[in-house]
GROMACS .gro file of N, CA and C in nm:
model
  465
    1PRO      N    1   3.119  -1.632  -2.453
    1PRO     CA    2   3.119  -1.633  -2.309
    1PRO      C    3   3.084  -1.771  -2.256
    2GLY      N    4   3.140  -1.806  -2.144
    2GLY     CA    5   3.108  -1.933  -2.083
    2GLY      C    6   3.216  -2.035  -2.104
    3ALA      N    7   3.185  -2.158  -2.063
    3ALA     CA    8   3.283  -2.267  -2.071
    3ALA      C    9   3.301  -2.313  -2.215
    4PRO      N   10   3.420  -2.367  -2.245
    4PRO     CA   11   3.441  -2.419  -2.381
    4PRO      C   12   3.333  -2.523  -2.414
    5GLY      N   13   3.283  -2.516  -2.534
    5GLY     CA   14   3.178  -2.607  -2.574
    5GLY      C   15   3.040  -2.554  -2.541
    6GLY      N   16   3.032  -2.459  -2.448
    6GLY     CA   17   2.904  -2.402  -2.412
    6GLY      C   18   2.877  -2.273  -2.487
    7ARG      N   19   2.963  -2.243  -2.582
    7ARG     CA   20   2.953  -2.118  -2.657
    7ARG      C   21   2.881  -2.144  -2.788
    8ALA      N   22   2.785  -2.059  -2.820
    8ALA     CA   23   2.712  -2.072  -2.946
    8ALA      C   24   2.790  -1.999  -3.055
    9ASP      N   25   2.829  -2.073  -3.158
    9ASP     CA   26   2.898  -2.011  -3.271
    9ASP      C   27   2.795  -1.953  -3.367
   10SER      N   28   2.837  -1.852  -3.437
   10SER     CA   29   2.752  -1.790  -3.538
   10SER      C   30   2.728  -1.890  -3.650
   11PRO      N   31   2.604  -1.899  -3.699
   11PRO     CA   32   2.577  -1.993  -3.806
   11PRO      C   33   2.639  -1.949  -3.939
   12GLY      N   34   2.682  -1.824  -3.949
   12GLY     CA   35   2.740  -1.773  -4.073
   12GLY      C   36   2.890  -1.785  -4.076
   13LYS      N   37   2.954  -1.674  -4.067
   13LYS     CA   38   3.099  -1.664  -4.078
   13LYS      C   39   3.171  -1.735  -3.963
   14PRO      N   40   3.271  -1.817  -3.994
   14PRO     CA   41   3.346  -1.884  -3.887
   14PRO      C   42   3.430  -1.782  -3.808
   15THR      N   43   3.450  -1.811  -3.680
   15THR     CA   44   3.530  -1.721  -3.597
   15THR      C   45   3.669  -1.780  -3.577
   16ALA      N   46   3.765  -1.692  -3.553
   16ALA     CA   47   3.903  -1.736  -3.531
   16ALA      C   48   3.910  -1.817  -3.402
   17PRO      N   49   3.986  -1.926  -3.402
   17PRO     CA   50   3.998  -2.010  -3.282
   17PRO      C   51   4.099  -1.951  -3.183
   18ILE      N   52   4.068  -1.830  -3.136
   18ILE     CA   53   4.157  -1.758  -3.044
   18ILE      C   54   4.070  -1.694  -2.936
   19ASP      N   55   4.115  -1.701  -2.813
   19ASP     CA   56   4.050  -1.629  -2.703
   19ASP      C   57   4.149  -1.528  -2.649
   20ILE      N   58   4.101  -1.405  -2.627
   20ILE     CA   59   4.184  -1.298  -2.572
   20ILE      C   60   4.112  -1.242  -2.449
   21SER      N   61   4.185  -1.233  -2.338
   21SER     CA   62   4.131  -1.165  -2.221
   21SER      C   63   4.237  -1.065  -2.174
   22TYR      N   64   4.194  -0.968  -2.093
   22TYR     CA   65   4.288  -0.864  -2.049
   22TYR      C   66   4.260  -0.823  -1.906
   23ARG      N   67   4.362  -0.760  -1.847
   23ARG     CA   68   4.350  -0.702  -1.713
   23ARG      C   69   4.431  -0.574  -1.713
   24ILE      N   70   4.365  -0.464  -1.678
   24ILE     CA   71   4.434  -0.335  -1.669
   24ILE      C   72   4.500  -0.328  -1.532
   25ILE      N   73   4.629  -0.297  -1.531
   25ILE     CA   74   4.705  -0.294  -1.406
   25ILE      C   75   4.707  -0.150  -1.354
   26GLY      N   76   4.642  -0.128  -1.244
   26GLY     CA   77   4.638   0.006  -1.185
   26GLY      C   78   4.525   0.090  -1.240
   27LYS      N   79   4.532   0.219  -1.207
   27LYS     CA   80   4.428   0.314  -1.247
   27LYS      C   81   4.482   0.400  -1.361
   28PRO      N   82   4.408   0.412  -1.472
   28PRO     CA   83   4.452   0.497  -1.582
   28PRO      C   84   4.458   0.644  -1.541
   29VAL      N   85   4.575   0.706  -1.559
   29VAL     CA   86   4.596   0.847  -1.525
   29VAL      C   87   4.655   0.916  -1.647
   30VAL      N   88   4.601   1.032  -1.679
   30VAL     CA   89   4.649   1.108  -1.795
   30VAL      C   90   4.799   1.135  -1.782
   31GLY      N   91   4.874   1.102  -1.889
   31GLY     CA   92   5.017   1.129  -1.894
   31GLY      C   93   5.104   1.023  -1.829
   32GLN      N   94   5.044   0.921  -1.768
   32GLN     CA   95   5.119   0.817  -1.698
   32GLN      C   96   5.108   0.684  -1.773
   33PRO      N   97   5.221   0.610  -1.787
   33PRO     CA   98   5.215   0.479  -1.853
   33PRO      C   99   5.120   0.385  -1.781
   34LEU      N  100   5.046   0.309  -1.858
   34LEU     CA  101   4.948   0.214  -1.805
   34LEU      C  102   4.975   0.078  -1.870
   35SER      N  103   4.996  -0.024  -1.787
   35SER     CA  104   5.021  -0.157  -1.841
   35SER      C  105   4.893  -0.238  -1.846
   36ILE      N  106   4.882  -0.320  -1.950
   36ILE     CA  107   4.766  -0.407  -1.968
   36ILE      C  108   4.820  -0.547  -1.993
   37ASP      N  109   4.777  -0.642  -1.908
   37ASP     CA  110   4.814  -0.782  -1.925
   37ASP      C  111   4.715  -0.846  -2.021
   38LEU      N  112   4.767  -0.914  -2.121
   38LEU     CA  113   4.684  -0.988  -2.215
   38LEU      C  114   4.708  -1.136  -2.194
   39GLN      N  115   4.602  -1.214  -2.205
   39GLN     CA  116   4.612  -1.359  -2.198
   39GLN      C  117   4.550  -1.413  -2.326
   40VAL      N  118   4.628  -1.490  -2.403
   40VAL     CA  119   4.585  -1.539  -2.533
   40VAL      C  120   4.590  -1.692  -2.532
   41SER      N  121   4.483  -1.754  -2.582
   41SER     CA  122   4.482  -1.900  -2.591
   41SER      C  123   4.414  -1.943  -2.721
   42SER      N  124   4.441  -2.068  -2.761
   42SER     CA  125   4.384  -2.123  -2.882
   42SER      C  126   4.390  -2.275  -2.873
   43PRO      N  127   4.291  -2.343  -2.929
   43PRO     CA  128   4.299  -2.489  -2.934
   43PRO      C  129   4.406  -2.536  -3.034
   44LEU      N  130   4.451  -2.446  -3.123
   44LEU     CA  131   4.558  -2.478  -3.218
   44LEU      C  132   4.691  -2.450  -3.149
   45ARG      N  133   4.730  -2.535  -3.057
   45ARG     CA  134   4.842  -2.514  -2.967
   45ARG      C  135   4.979  -2.519  -3.035
   46ASP      N  136   4.984  -2.576  -3.156
   46ASP     CA  137   5.112  -2.589  -3.225
   46ASP      C  138   5.141  -2.473  -3.320
   47ARG      N  139   5.059  -2.369  -3.317
   47ARG     CA  140   5.075  -2.257  -3.410
   47ARG      C  141   5.106  -2.129  -3.334
   48GLY      N  142   5.185  -2.043  -3.395
   48GLY     CA  143   5.212  -1.913  -3.336
   48GLY      C  144   5.093  -1.820  -3.356
   49ILE      N  145   5.084  -1.720  -3.272
   49ILE     CA  146   4.978  -1.619  -3.281
   49ILE      C  147   5.045  -1.483  -3.290
   50ASP      N  148   5.006  -1.404  -3.391
   50ASP     CA  149   5.057  -1.267  -3.406
   50ASP      C  150   4.959  -1.171  -3.341
   51LEU      N  151   5.010  -1.085  -3.253
   51LEU     CA  152   4.928  -0.982  -3.190
   51LEU      C  153   4.965  -0.847  -3.250
   52HIS      N  154   4.864  -0.766  -3.278
   52HIS     CA  155   4.885  -0.633  -3.333
   52HIS      C  156   4.806  -0.534  -3.248
   53TYR      N  157   4.874  -0.428  -3.200
   53TYR     CA  158   4.811  -0.325  -3.118
   53TYR      C  159   4.793  -0.200  -3.201
   54ARG      N  160   4.674  -0.139  -3.193
   54ARG     CA  161   4.647  -0.020  -3.272
   54ARG      C  162   4.569   0.082  -3.190
   55ILE      N  163   4.602   0.208  -3.210
   55ILE     CA  164   4.532   0.319  -3.147
   55ILE      C  165   4.474   0.403  -3.260
   56ASN      N  166   4.344   0.427  -3.255
   56ASN     CA  167   4.279   0.505  -3.362
   56ASN      C  168   4.309   0.654  -3.353
   57ASP      N  169   4.317   0.709  -3.232
   57ASP     CA  170   4.337   0.853  -3.216
   57ASP      C  171   4.450   0.877  -3.116
   58THR      N  172   4.568   0.910  -3.168
   58THR     CA  173   4.684   0.930  -3.080
   58THR      C  174   4.674   1.057  -2.997
   59ARG      N  175   4.569   1.136  -3.017
   59ARG     CA  176   4.547   1.252  -2.930
   59ARG      C  177   4.486   1.208  -2.797
   60THR      N  178   4.429   1.086  -2.793
   60THR     CA  179   4.365   1.038  -2.670
   60THR      C  180   4.447   0.929  -2.600
   61LEU      N  181   4.530   0.857  -2.677
   61LEU     CA  182   4.606   0.746  -2.624
   61LEU      C  183   4.730   0.728  -2.711
   62SER      N  184   4.844   0.696  -2.650
   62SER     CA  185   4.965   0.675  -2.730
   62SER      C  186   5.045   0.558  -2.673
   63PHE      N  187   5.140   0.513  -2.752
   63PHE     CA  188   5.234   0.411  -2.706
   63PHE      C  189   5.360   0.482  -2.658
   64PRO      N  190   5.420   0.436  -2.548
   64PRO     CA  191   5.549   0.493  -2.509
   64PRO      C  192   5.656   0.445  -2.606
   65GLN      N  193   5.766   0.519  -2.612
   65GLN     CA  194   5.876   0.480  -2.699
   65GLN      C  195   5.923   0.340  -2.661
   66GLY      N  196   5.948   0.258  -2.762
   66GLY     CA  197   5.996   0.123  -2.737
   66GLY      C  198   5.887   0.018  -2.729
   67GLN      N  199   5.760   0.059  -2.722
   67GLN     CA  200   5.651  -0.040  -2.716
   67GLN      C  201   5.626  -0.093  -2.857
   68PRO      N  202   5.649  -0.224  -2.881
   68PRO     CA  203   5.621  -0.278  -3.014
   68PRO      C  204   5.470  -0.279  -3.040
   69VAL      N  205   5.432  -0.258  -3.165
   69VAL     CA  206   5.290  -0.263  -3.202
   69VAL      C  207   5.253  -0.398  -3.261
   70ARG      N  208   5.352  -0.485  -3.282
   70ARG     CA  209   5.326  -0.620  -3.331
   70ARG      C  210   5.422  -0.715  -3.260
   71VAL      N  211   5.367  -0.823  -3.204
   71VAL     CA  212   5.448  -0.926  -3.140
   71VAL      C  213   5.397  -1.063  -3.183
   72THR      N  214   5.486  -1.160  -3.183
   72THR     CA  215   5.447  -1.297  -3.215
   72THR      C  216   5.461  -1.382  -3.090
   73VAL      N  217   5.354  -1.450  -3.057
   73VAL     CA  218   5.353  -1.545  -2.946
   73VAL      C  219   5.379  -1.681  -3.008
   74GLY      N  220   5.480  -1.751  -2.960
   74GLY     CA  221   5.511  -1.884  -3.013
   74GLY      C  222   5.400  -1.982  -2.986
   75SER      N  223   5.415  -2.104  -3.032
   75SER     CA  224   5.313  -2.205  -3.008
   75SER      C  225   5.296  -2.226  -2.858
   76LEU      N  226   5.175  -2.258  -2.816
   76LEU     CA  227   5.144  -2.272  -2.674
   76LEU      C  228   5.201  -2.401  -2.616
   77GLY      N  229   5.214  -2.502  -2.699
   77GLY     CA  230   5.263  -2.631  -2.649
   77GLY      C  231   5.172  -2.683  -2.539
   78ASP      N  232   5.229  -2.710  -2.422
   78ASP     CA  233   5.149  -2.762  -2.310
   78ASP      C  234   5.090  -2.651  -2.223
   79ALA      N  235   5.129  -2.526  -2.249
   79ALA     CA  236   5.078  -2.414  -2.168
   79ALA      C  237   4.931  -2.386  -2.201
   80PRO      N  238   4.850  -2.352  -2.100
   80PRO     CA  239   4.709  -2.323  -2.127
   80PRO      C  240   4.688  -2.193  -2.204
   81HIS      N  241   4.783  -2.100  -2.190
   81HIS     CA  242   4.772  -1.971  -2.257
   81HIS      C  243   4.909  -1.903  -2.259
   82ALA      N  244   4.916  -1.796  -2.335
   82ALA     CA  245   5.037  -1.713  -2.339
   82ALA      C  246   5.001  -1.577  -2.281
   83ARG      N  247   5.097  -1.515  -2.218
   83ARG     CA  248   5.076  -1.381  -2.161
   83ARG      C  249   5.165  -1.281  -2.234
   84GLN      N  250   5.109  -1.164  -2.258
   84GLN     CA  251   5.183  -1.052  -2.314
   84GLN      C  252   5.143  -0.929  -2.235
   85GLN      N  253   5.229  -0.830  -2.233
   85GLN     CA  254   5.195  -0.705  -2.168
   85GLN      C  255   5.217  -0.593  -2.267
   86VAL      N  256   5.122  -0.501  -2.274
   86VAL     CA  257   5.131  -0.385  -2.361
   86VAL      C  258   5.116  -0.261  -2.272
   87THR      N  259   5.190  -0.155  -2.305
   87THR     CA  260   5.185  -0.032  -2.228
   87THR      C  261   5.135   0.081  -2.317
   88VAL      N  262   5.044   0.161  -2.263
   88VAL     CA  263   4.990   0.277  -2.332
   88VAL      C  264   4.995   0.396  -2.238
   89VAL      N  265   4.978   0.516  -2.295
   89VAL     CA  266   4.977   0.637  -2.214
   89VAL      C  267   4.852   0.718  -2.250
   90PRO      N  268   4.754   0.727  -2.157
   90PRO     CA  269   4.637   0.812  -2.184
   90PRO      C  270   4.681   0.958  -2.202
   91GLN      N  271   4.629   1.024  -2.305
   91GLN     CA  272   4.669   1.160  -2.336
   91GLN      C  273   4.568   1.264  -2.288
   92ARG      N  274   4.446   1.221  -2.256
   92ARG     CA  275   4.346   1.311  -2.199
   92ARG      C  276   4.243   1.228  -2.125
   93SER      N  277   4.166   1.295  -2.040
   93SER     CA  278   4.068   1.222  -1.961
   93SER      C  279   3.951   1.179  -2.049
   94GLY      N  280   3.884   1.077  -2.003
   94GLY     CA  281   3.771   1.023  -2.076
   94GLY      C  282   3.800   0.882  -2.122
   95ARG      N  283   3.709   0.828  -2.201
   95ARG     CA  284   3.721   0.690  -2.248
   95ARG      C  285   3.786   0.687  -2.386
   96THR      N  286   3.877   0.593  -2.401
   96THR     CA  287   3.942   0.567  -2.528
   96THR      C  288   3.963   0.416  -2.539
   97TYR      N  289   4.011   0.370  -2.653
   97TYR     CA  290   4.022   0.226  -2.673
   97TYR      C  291   4.157   0.188  -2.732
   98LEU      N  292   4.209   0.076  -2.684
   98LEU     CA  293   4.324   0.011  -2.744
   98LEU      C  294   4.269  -0.106  -2.823
   99ASN      N  295   4.298  -0.111  -2.953
   99ASN     CA  296   4.252  -0.221  -3.038
   99ASN      C  297   4.359  -0.329  -3.042
  100VAL      N  298   4.317  -0.452  -3.020
  100VAL     CA  299   4.407  -0.567  -3.021
  100VAL      C  300   4.353  -0.667  -3.123
  101SER      N  301   4.438  -0.709  -3.216
  101SER     CA  302   4.402  -0.813  -3.312
  101SER      C  303   4.497  -0.930  -3.294
  102ALA      N  304   4.442  -1.052  -3.299
  102ALA     CA  305   4.522  -1.173  -3.290
  102ALA      C  306   4.500  -1.251  -3.418
  103GLU      N  307   4.610  -1.295  -3.480
  103GLU     CA  308   4.606  -1.361  -3.610
  103GLU      C  309   4.669  -1.500  -3.597
  104ILE      N  310   4.604  -1.601  -3.657
  104ILE     CA  311   4.656  -1.737  -3.651
  104ILE      C  312   4.633  -1.805  -3.786
  105GLU      N  313   4.726  -1.890  -3.823
  105GLU     CA  314   4.711  -1.969  -3.946
  105GLU      C  315   4.630  -2.094  -3.914
  106THR      N  316   4.526  -2.119  -3.993
  106THR     CA  317   4.443  -2.239  -3.976
  106THR      C  318   4.445  -2.319  -4.106
  107GLU      N  319   4.380  -2.433  -4.104
  107GLU     CA  320   4.369  -2.515  -4.225
  107GLU      C  321   4.305  -2.435  -4.337
  108GLY      N  322   4.212  -2.347  -4.303
  108GLY     CA  323   4.140  -2.268  -4.404
  108GLY      C  324   4.204  -2.135  -4.436
  109GLY      N  325   4.323  -2.108  -4.382
  109GLY     CA  326   4.390  -1.981  -4.407
  109GLY      C  327   4.404  -1.899  -4.280
  110THR      N  328   4.447  -1.776  -4.295
  110THR     CA  329   4.468  -1.688  -4.181
  110THR      C  330   4.334  -1.640  -4.125
  111MET      N  331   4.320  -1.648  -3.992
  111MET     CA  332   4.199  -1.598  -3.926
  111MET      C  333   4.241  -1.496  -3.822
  112ILE      N  334   4.156  -1.394  -3.804
  112ILE     CA  335   4.186  -1.284  -3.713
  112ILE      C  336   4.071  -1.264  -3.616
  113LYS      N  337   4.106  -1.241  -3.490
  113LYS     CA  338   4.008  -1.203  -3.388
  113LYS      C  339   4.051  -1.067  -3.334
  114SER      N  340   3.958  -0.974  -3.325
  114SER     CA  341   3.990  -0.840  -3.277
  114SER      C  342   3.902  -0.803  -3.159
  115MET      N  343   3.954  -0.716  -3.076
  115MET     CA  344   3.877  -0.663  -2.964
  115MET      C  345   3.924  -0.522  -2.932
  116ALA      N  346   3.839  -0.444  -2.869
  116ALA     CA  347   3.874  -0.309  -2.826
  116ALA      C  348   3.873  -0.309  -2.673
  117ILE      N  349   3.983  -0.266  -2.614
  117ILE     CA  350   3.995  -0.259  -2.468
  117ILE      C  351   3.963  -0.116  -2.426
  118PRO      N  352   3.855  -0.096  -2.349
  118PRO     CA  353   3.821   0.039  -2.305
  118PRO      C  354   3.913   0.085  -2.193
  119ILE      N  355   3.958   0.208  -2.203
  119ILE     CA  356   4.044   0.269  -2.101
  119ILE      C  357   3.981   0.401  -2.064
  120HIS      N  358   3.949   0.417  -1.936
  120HIS     CA  359   3.885   0.540  -1.889
  120HIS      C  360   3.980   0.612  -1.793
  121ALA      N  361   4.042   0.718  -1.842
  121ALA     CA  362   4.142   0.790  -1.763
  121ALA      C  363   4.081   0.914  -1.699
  122GLY      N  364   4.130   0.944  -1.579
  122GLY     CA  365   4.094   1.067  -1.510
  122GLY      C  366   4.213   1.161  -1.509
  123GLU      N  367   4.195   1.280  -1.458
  123GLU     CA  368   4.303   1.379  -1.449
  123GLU      C  369   4.391   1.351  -1.327
  124GLY      N  370   4.517   1.389  -1.336
  124GLY     CA  371   4.609   1.391  -1.222
  124GLY      C  372   4.614   1.264  -1.140
  125SER      N  373   4.550   1.266  -1.022
  125SER     CA  374   4.560   1.154  -0.928
  125SER      C  375   4.484   1.031  -0.974
  126GLY      N  376   4.403   1.045  -1.077
  126GLY     CA  377   4.326   0.931  -1.123
  126GLY      C  378   4.191   0.921  -1.055
  127GLU      N  379   4.163   1.013  -0.961
  127GLU     CA  380   4.034   1.009  -0.894
  127GLU      C  381   3.933   1.087  -0.977
  128GLY      N  382   3.826   1.020  -1.017
  128GLY     CA  383   3.723   1.085  -1.096
  128GLY      C  384   3.772   1.117  -1.235
  129SER      N  385   3.683   1.152  -1.321
  129SER     CA  386   3.720   1.195  -1.455
  129SER      C  387   3.601   1.266  -1.514
  130GLU      N  388   3.630   1.358  -1.604
  130GLU     CA  389   3.520   1.428  -1.666
  130GLU      C  390   3.453   1.335  -1.766
  131GLN      N  391   3.322   1.341  -1.770
  131GLN     CA  392   3.249   1.256  -1.863
  131GLN      C  393   3.250   1.320  -1.999
  132GLN      N  394   3.279   1.242  -2.098
  132GLN     CA  395   3.273   1.289  -2.235
  132GLN      C  396   3.156   1.218  -2.301
  133PRO      N  397   3.095   1.281  -2.398
  133PRO     CA  398   2.983   1.214  -2.464
  133PRO      C  399   3.029   1.082  -2.526
  134ALA      N  400   2.943   0.984  -2.519
  134ALA     CA  401   2.977   0.853  -2.575
  134ALA      C  402   2.994   0.863  -2.725
  135ASN      N  403   3.095   0.795  -2.776
  135ASN     CA  404   3.118   0.791  -2.919
  135ASN      C  405   3.066   0.657  -2.969
  136GLY      N  406   2.938   0.652  -3.003
  136GLY     CA  407   2.878   0.527  -3.046
  136GLY      C  408   2.803   0.461  -2.933
  137GLU      N  409   2.744   0.346  -2.964
  137GLU     CA  410   2.662   0.276  -2.868
  137GLU      C  411   2.718   0.136  -2.845
  138PRO      N  412   2.747   0.098  -2.718
  138PRO     CA  413   2.799  -0.036  -2.692
  138PRO      C  414   2.693  -0.141  -2.726
  139LYS      N  415   2.732  -0.243  -2.802
  139LYS     CA  416   2.644  -0.354  -2.839
  139LYS      C  417   2.726  -0.482  -2.844
  140GLN      N  418   2.662  -0.592  -2.882
  140GLN     CA  419   2.733  -0.719  -2.903
  140GLN      C  420   2.711  -0.762  -3.047
  141ASP      N  421   2.817  -0.818  -3.108
  141ASP     CA  422   2.802  -0.868  -3.244
  141ASP      C  423   2.739  -1.006  -3.241
  142ALA      N  424   2.724  -1.070  -3.356
  142ALA     CA  425   2.658  -1.200  -3.367
  142ALA      C  426   2.729  -1.308  -3.286
  143ASP      N  427   2.859  -1.288  -3.259
  143ASP     CA  428   2.935  -1.386  -3.182
  143ASP      C  429   2.937  -1.354  -3.033
  144GLY      N  430   2.865  -1.250  -2.992
  144GLY     CA  431   2.862  -1.211  -2.852
  144GLY      C  432   2.979  -1.124  -2.810
  145GLU      N  433   3.062  -1.080  -2.907
  145GLU     CA  434   3.177  -0.996  -2.877
  145GLU      C  435   3.130  -0.850  -2.860
  146PRO      N  436   3.189  -0.775  -2.764
  146PRO     CA  437   3.150  -0.636  -2.749
  146PRO      C  438   3.200  -0.552  -2.868
  147VAL      N  439   3.113  -0.466  -2.918
  147VAL     CA  440   3.147  -0.375  -3.027
  147VAL      C  441   3.084  -0.240  -2.999
  148ILE      N  442   3.130  -0.138  -3.068
  148ILE     CA  443   3.070  -0.005  -3.058
  148ILE      C  444   3.002   0.023  -3.191
  149SER      N  445   2.873   0.049  -3.187
  149SER     CA  446   2.797   0.080  -3.307
  149SER      C  447   2.805   0.230  -3.330
  150LEU      N  448   2.861   0.270  -3.444
  150LEU     CA  449   2.877   0.412  -3.476
  150LEU      C  450   2.776   0.451  -3.582
  151PRO      N  451   2.708   0.566  -3.563
  151PRO     CA  452   2.614   0.611  -3.667
  151PRO      C  453   2.689   0.657  -3.791
  152ALA      N  454   2.624   0.647  -3.906
  152ALA     CA  455   2.684   0.692  -4.030
  152ALA      C  456   2.695   0.843  -4.029
  153ASP      N  457   2.801   0.894  -4.088
  153ASP     CA  458   2.824   1.038  -4.096
  153ASP      C  459   2.748   1.090  -4.217
  154GLU      N  460   2.652   1.177  -4.192
  154GLU     CA  461   2.570   1.229  -4.303
  154GLU      C  462   2.621   1.366  -4.344
  155THR      N  463   2.731   1.367  -4.417
  155THR     CA  464   2.786   1.495  -4.463
  155THR      C  465   2.775   1.506  -4.611
   0.00000   0.00000   0.00000
């Protein structure tokens, strides 16, 4: 978070030189397509970036027919960032996540940055939604990225 150069890097594992931000267009409504604008940037402007979209539970969120799950963004060149749009369809009310991974080739090999985009859909008109119990606890990882901490399954 913050301005370039003002970000504290983890002293351990190096992070991928990719920034991903998103904007949800409109209000998530069950059964209705929802577009999400992604903005991707990297200081490695001469390299392509592969984006991969994943849904963990297709009972809660799905891709409409024709939505690619992997796209390649060409080198940024002089552009400050690249834009992509992904469309999903909430399948029931409550919170679900679209997982986005960005992959780039670096001097040290392939590096990946991942994030989960929370989508909270309501019924019908999109006004209100039933609360579902939280699945895990929102936290931040060592790099300040949002993550969901899930308890171990003791079965």
